[in-house]
Amino acid sequence: MPEFDATLLTLLSGTCLALLVGVTVALVRVSGRLSRIETLLQHPTARPESAESVSTDTESSNSGAFELFLSEDASRRELTKGEQFSAYRKWRQQKGMNWSNS
């Protein structure tokens, strides 16, 4: 019986040590993330670009293409909005700027 108790004690000690190491690693990772969040909150200019600014950049590049379309032919500015957009879609198709359906 004492042999069984020694083996059980060894297994229990090893398990407790492994759990302690796991909890310590988890606490270190959480601490690192919290310090990173704290740094971001203290220095708002160090934040990476948000999704809103990326979508704004995409919209401005699209409007740039529309302005290019309008500037190629001055008569396009005199068309109604519906006719402009229809001609713009055709122009984009001809220039290969549209996504393919495949």
PDB file of C-alpha atoms in Angstrom:
ATOM      1  CA  MET A   1       0.000   0.000   0.000  1.00  0.00           C
ATOM      2  CA  PRO A   2       2.741   2.588   0.713  1.00  0.00           C
ATOM      3  CA  GLU A   3       3.999   2.095  -2.865  1.00  0.00           C
ATOM      4  CA  PHE A   4       0.572   3.036  -4.225  1.00  0.00           C
ATOM      5  CA  ASP A   5       0.505   6.169  -2.076  1.00  0.00           C
ATOM      6  CA  ALA A   6       3.945   7.258  -3.331  1.00  0.00           C
ATOM      7  CA  THR A   7       2.900   6.794  -6.990  1.00  0.00           C
ATOM      8  CA  LEU A   8      -0.369   8.613  -6.409  1.00  0.00           C
ATOM      9  CA  LEU A   9       1.442  11.432  -4.633  1.00  0.00           C
ATOM     10  CA  THR A  10       3.928  11.745  -7.514  1.00  0.00           C
ATOM     11  CA  LEU A  11       1.163  11.876 -10.119  1.00  0.00           C
ATOM     12  CA  LEU A  12      -0.825  14.374  -8.101  1.00  0.00           C
ATOM     13  CA  SER A  13       2.227  16.595  -7.577  1.00  0.00           C
ATOM     14  CA  GLY A  14       3.076  16.510 -11.300  1.00  0.00           C
ATOM     15  CA  THR A  15      -0.492  17.373 -12.253  1.00  0.00           C
ATOM     16  CA  CYS A  16      -0.582  20.275  -9.813  1.00  0.00           C
ATOM     17  CA  LEU A  17       2.759  21.545 -11.120  1.00  0.00           C
ATOM     18  CA  ALA A  18       1.536  21.349 -14.736  1.00  0.00           C
ATOM     19  CA  LEU A  19      -1.641  23.234 -13.841  1.00  0.00           C
ATOM     20  CA  LEU A  20       0.379  25.868 -12.012  1.00  0.00           C
ATOM     21  CA  VAL A  21       2.633  26.366 -15.045  1.00  0.00           C
ATOM     22  CA  GLY A  22      -0.428  26.606 -17.328  1.00  0.00           C
ATOM     23  CA  VAL A  23      -2.103  29.206 -15.138  1.00  0.00           C
ATOM     24  CA  THR A  24       1.137  31.205 -14.927  1.00  0.00           C
ATOM     25  CA  VAL A  25       1.509  31.230 -18.728  1.00  0.00           C
ATOM     26  CA  ALA A  26      -2.123  32.321 -19.118  1.00  0.00           C
ATOM     27  CA  LEU A  27      -1.646  35.160 -16.618  1.00  0.00           C
ATOM     28  CA  VAL A  28       1.490  36.376 -18.401  1.00  0.00           C
ATOM     29  CA  ARG A  29      -0.351  36.430 -21.748  1.00  0.00           C
ATOM     30  CA  VAL A  30      -3.339  38.293 -20.282  1.00  0.00           C
ATOM     31  CA  SER A  31      -0.995  40.782 -18.639  1.00  0.00           C
ATOM     32  CA  GLY A  32       0.751  41.413 -21.960  1.00  0.00           C
ATOM     33  CA  ARG A  33      -2.531  42.003 -23.749  1.00  0.00           C
ATOM     34  CA  LEU A  34      -3.746  44.351 -21.036  1.00  0.00           C
ATOM     35  CA  SER A  35      -0.557  46.395 -21.209  1.00  0.00           C
ATOM     36  CA  ARG A  36      -0.929  46.620 -24.996  1.00  0.00           C
ATOM     37  CA  ILE A  37      -4.517  47.843 -24.614  1.00  0.00           C
ATOM     38  CA  GLU A  38      -3.387  50.342 -21.991  1.00  0.00           C
ATOM     39  CA  THR A  39      -0.721  51.659 -24.359  1.00  0.00           C
ATOM     40  CA  LEU A  40      -3.278  52.049 -27.144  1.00  0.00           C
ATOM     41  CA  LEU A  41      -5.607  53.948 -24.856  1.00  0.00           C
ATOM     42  CA  GLN A  42      -2.853  56.289 -23.656  1.00  0.00           C
ATOM     43  CA  HIS A  43      -1.574  57.044 -27.178  1.00  0.00           C
ATOM     44  CA  PRO A  44      -4.562  57.328 -29.505  1.00  0.00           C
ATOM     45  CA  THR A  45      -2.365  58.337 -32.467  1.00  0.00           C
ATOM     46  CA  ALA A  46      -0.504  55.013 -32.270  1.00  0.00           C
ATOM     47  CA  ARG A  47      -3.674  53.090 -33.115  1.00  0.00           C
ATOM     48  CA  PRO A  48      -3.749  51.199 -36.403  1.00  0.00           C
ATOM     49  CA  GLU A  49      -6.140  52.364 -39.125  1.00  0.00           C
ATOM     50  CA  SER A  50      -9.724  51.510 -38.399  1.00  0.00           C
ATOM     51  CA  ALA A  51     -12.027  49.781 -40.849  1.00  0.00           C
ATOM     52  CA  GLU A  52     -13.932  53.039 -41.347  1.00  0.00           C
ATOM     53  CA  SER A  53     -10.914  54.884 -42.734  1.00  0.00           C
ATOM     54  CA  VAL A  54     -10.102  51.961 -45.029  1.00  0.00           C
ATOM     55  CA  SER A  55     -13.628  51.994 -46.466  1.00  0.00           C
ATOM     56  CA  THR A  56     -13.396  55.764 -46.911  1.00  0.00           C
ATOM     57  CA  ASP A  57     -10.158  55.326 -48.868  1.00  0.00           C
ATOM     58  CA  THR A  58     -11.854  52.757 -51.097  1.00  0.00           C
ATOM     59  CA  GLU A  59     -14.774  55.077 -51.723  1.00  0.00           C
ATOM     60  CA  SER A  60     -12.479  57.979 -52.606  1.00  0.00           C
ATOM     61  CA  SER A  61     -10.540  55.834 -55.082  1.00  0.00           C
ATOM     62  CA  ASN A  62     -13.837  54.819 -56.713  1.00  0.00           C
ATOM     63  CA  SER A  63     -14.978  58.432 -56.931  1.00  0.00           C
ATOM     64  CA  GLY A  64     -11.578  59.204 -58.443  1.00  0.00           C
ATOM     65  CA  ALA A  65     -12.361  56.735 -61.218  1.00  0.00           C
ATOM     66  CA  PHE A  66     -15.768  58.336 -61.683  1.00  0.00           C
ATOM     67  CA  GLU A  67     -14.141  61.770 -61.905  1.00  0.00           C
ATOM     68  CA  LEU A  68     -11.702  60.374 -64.469  1.00  0.00           C
ATOM     69  CA  PHE A  69     -14.671  59.011 -66.429  1.00  0.00           C
ATOM     70  CA  LEU A  70     -16.387  62.408 -66.360  1.00  0.00           C
ATOM     71  CA  SER A  71     -13.236  64.318 -67.269  1.00  0.00           C
ATOM     72  CA  GLU A  72     -12.554  62.170 -70.356  1.00  0.00           C
ATOM     73  CA  ASP A  73     -15.617  63.575 -72.090  1.00  0.00           C
ATOM     74  CA  ALA A  74     -17.108  66.923 -71.044  1.00  0.00           C
ATOM     75  CA  SER A  75     -20.527  66.017 -72.446  1.00  0.00           C
ATOM     76  CA  ARG A  76     -20.863  63.263 -69.830  1.00  0.00           C
ATOM     77  CA  ARG A  77     -21.329  65.901 -67.119  1.00  0.00           C
ATOM     78  CA  GLU A  78     -24.480  67.141 -68.862  1.00  0.00           C
ATOM     79  CA  LEU A  79     -26.156  63.701 -68.713  1.00  0.00           C
ATOM     80  CA  THR A  80     -28.696  62.864 -66.017  1.00  0.00           C
ATOM     81  CA  LYS A  81     -27.381  60.921 -63.040  1.00  0.00           C
ATOM     82  CA  GLY A  82     -28.980  57.698 -64.259  1.00  0.00           C
ATOM     83  CA  GLU A  83     -27.434  58.089 -67.696  1.00  0.00           C
ATOM     84  CA  GLN A  84     -24.062  58.946 -66.140  1.00  0.00           C
ATOM     85  CA  PHE A  85     -24.050  55.820 -63.995  1.00  0.00           C
ATOM     86  CA  SER A  86     -25.169  53.642 -66.886  1.00  0.00           C
ATOM     87  CA  ALA A  87     -22.397  55.010 -69.088  1.00  0.00           C
ATOM     88  CA  TYR A  88     -19.953  54.683 -66.177  1.00  0.00           C
ATOM     89  CA  ARG A  89     -20.796  50.986 -65.768  1.00  0.00           C
ATOM     90  CA  LYS A  90     -20.190  50.433 -69.492  1.00  0.00           C
ATOM     91  CA  TRP A  91     -16.938  52.416 -69.306  1.00  0.00           C
ATOM     92  CA  ARG A  92     -15.729  50.312 -66.362  1.00  0.00           C
ATOM     93  CA  GLN A  93     -16.632  47.138 -68.269  1.00  0.00           C
ATOM     94  CA  GLN A  94     -14.617  48.312 -71.286  1.00  0.00           C
ATOM     95  CA  LYS A  95     -11.622  49.221 -69.107  1.00  0.00           C
ATOM     96  CA  GLY A  96     -11.741  45.840 -67.324  1.00  0.00           C
ATOM     97  CA  MET A  97     -12.367  47.430 -63.944  1.00  0.00           C
ATOM     98  CA  ASN A  98     -15.384  45.290 -63.015  1.00  0.00           C
ATOM     99  CA  TRP A  99     -15.279  42.053 -61.059  1.00  0.00           C
ATOM    100  CA  SER A 100     -15.842  38.992 -63.158  1.00  0.00           C
ATOM    101  CA  ASN A 101     -18.823  36.752 -62.384  1.00  0.00           C
ATOM    102  CA  SER A 102     -16.780  33.565 -62.528  1.00  0.00           C
TER     103      SER A 102
END
